[in-house]
Amino acid sequence: MADTDHCCSTQLIDGDGEFNVVGLDNFMRTTKFSNCGLSYAVVAIMGPQSSGKSTLLNHLFQTNFREMDAYRGRSQTTKGIWIAHCVGIEPFTIAMDLEGTDGRERGEDDTTFEKQSALFALAIADIVLINMWCHDIGREQAANKPLLKTVFQVMMRLFSPRKTTLLFVIRDKTKTPLEYLEPILREDIQKIWNVVSKPAAHKDTPLSEFFNVEVTALSSYEEKEELFKEQVAQLRQRFFNSISPGGLAGDRRGVVPASGFSFSAQQIWRVIKENKDLDLPAHKVMVATVRCEEIANEKFCRLSSDEDWLALEEAVQSGSVSGFGRRLSSILETYFSEYDSEATYFDEDVRNAKRKHLESKALDLVLPAYLNQLGHLRFKVLENFKSRLEQMLKEGEGFAASAHACTESCMHEFDLGCADAAIKQANWDASKVREKLRRDIDAHLLSVRDAKLSELVARYEEKLRQLLCEPVESLFDAAGRDTWASIRKLLRRETETAALEFSTAISSFELDQPTIESMLQGLRDYARNLVVKKAREEAGKVLILMKDRFSTVFSHDNELMPRVWTGKEDIKTITKDARTASLRLLAVMAAIRLDEKPDKIENILLSSLMEGTVTSPDPLASSTWEEVPPENTLITPVQCKSLWRQFKSETEYTVTQAISAQEAYKRSNNWLPPPWAIVAMVVLGFNEFMLLLRNPLYLMFLFVAFLLSKAMWVQMDVPGQFQHGTLAGLISISSRFLPTVMNLLKRLAEEAQGHRTPESPRQQESSVAFQSFRNQSQLNPTSSIAQSSVSSNVSVSDSSVEYSSPNLMQRRSTKVQEAELSQ
């Protein structure tokens, strides 16, 4: 390689046929040939050895090919094929200097390289200079005829030959004008073309289909150097704009872009050396394929390591990026444009196919980032939807209206985000992500709607519970003939009111009518179940309720005043009435009667348990009631019978206590001895009575004793003390006897002295304590009912009555209570 500052001449193929790949790449890099696209031309020169080919090129294109030294004799100067940059020629032109033909160094029979180089020149060059001697024109055995035969023969090996310009340069021109030489030369060329064997497809093809033949003549370089240089200068002008229409190579075909020249030349030489026919169209496609793929791979590698792309990819990993589509489209467009610029001169089909492949790879590279962007966008829009919906609901907006407004605004926001993330090089469909967002929104709406409806349902259920439970419980406590009618009325009123309010509350949800009906029915069922549940709870403690009812009726009169068993009451009748009331309560609690269907439960219980009517079969020997569904049964007939037995056994003691109290009252009010005792006293005490009548002092003493006894009798209220029993009277009198005597004597002394001393506080305290003790000791015998879970405490004093019971809490103030509180 002879390197200069201008032409950079380089041996492309050496004498042994080895292709200089490194040298060609260096040549293209140094001369920036790769950037020329299709704006370049290749000029090759062929001719006999030592015919001045290199000299002509050096003067014509200002190259520095090695020239023959005439003083050393005629010998081979150029070996192989050399190329150089034609300095000062536009467009970029490469001069190709081929090894001379008919050289003695290779011998007469070794024409292989001669044909290979000729074929290579025809496949590569746009213009081929045929260097020939002027004196050979018109001669049958001229030196240029083998060369022309070689050119035409190898041309047939090209399946679709390029149209090449053959510029015949006549050297050492004589005095014969060119106008006379040119027809002779063209005639010789045509004869050679006619005799060259051609394929059947080109048998009748004219020479002009393959070649543009041009002829020029130059004077002798050695004899007329100045004229030679002048003529060369004129010829040089013809190579300016040679590829433009009308130029030397203006109608060339099948040009390989400059960036693919190296690969194309290598492949052409490889095929030629393998002695294969050279299919230039296929070769062009092959070069385009390889070169476009190289360009595409290079652009893809640069895209993969692009700093802007890497920064964008990293940013989208952590969150949504504003202007994502615009930024990514700009990055992709940069590399796609570079590909189009570099591959623009290659075969269009190949170029487009490789561009699509590059686009596919590039889009596959950026697709995950795009999906991340859509994912962040979907999450952001979904969160915005949730917050907006919550805010609108807090402001009192209806659910359906809020859901519709939030959905529309958020889907519009997502569409704008998708448009911002869209890449103009790709037609990606974001509909799946949009559908996923819509499903997420619908799922959230369903969740919020269910939660809100659950809150409403729970609120109205709680309201119903408050409105029904306590009133129903109160109605069961006061169970009577109209209990279930009252419960049905209460249930109907409260349920319909709640249902109306609930319908208004859920109207903003815009539910379909079947759903509304289902929810309202659920609310009604809940209210009914509340009543049923409360009824079952009350039925579970029916025995306690029966005993309370018995205690209330048995221990209180019609005015609900506690009874005092004085002996005038008809305990049998009272007991029957109390048991009847309790049995009616049991009949009320035996079954649920929310459907207004009549039954005979009360009549069956009264006839079987109160009246003792014996029928066969026993109506209570069953687990179901007649005309009552099993699910409405609270207490079965068998259970009623068992409960009644237990009830009677637990209330018998109360009746017994009442009877005992009545007898005790009778005994306490009969304080005189029996008549037989009075008669015995009169008979046995007659002697003592007569003794008193005979002695006045005894009478005086008896009179004084009578007065003192009378005073003591009145002072201690002896009849009142014995009113509540003998034992209680004795205890009260014994405790008051001494204080009363002392008080009486003190009063007598004060009367004798003429003034009265106030009663001491201690005496008042003693008196009050005595009165309190007396009140506490006056207990009603029916207080023992507390032992059977029913209590009725009665206290009787001189001035008032105090009583209490589980179902009736009344209190009347008494003086005794005031005395107790004062302590």
XYZ file of C-alpha atoms in Angstrom, residues 399-409 445:
12
model
C -73.933 6.687 45.273
C -74.989 6.018 41.678
C -74.408 9.621 40.591
C -71.027 9.695 42.343
C -70.006 6.382 40.806
C -70.983 7.489 37.312
C -69.223 10.859 37.577
C -66.031 9.391 39.073
C -65.950 6.570 36.528
C -66.331 8.921 33.568
C -63.689 11.357 34.803
C -67.753 0.132 43.261
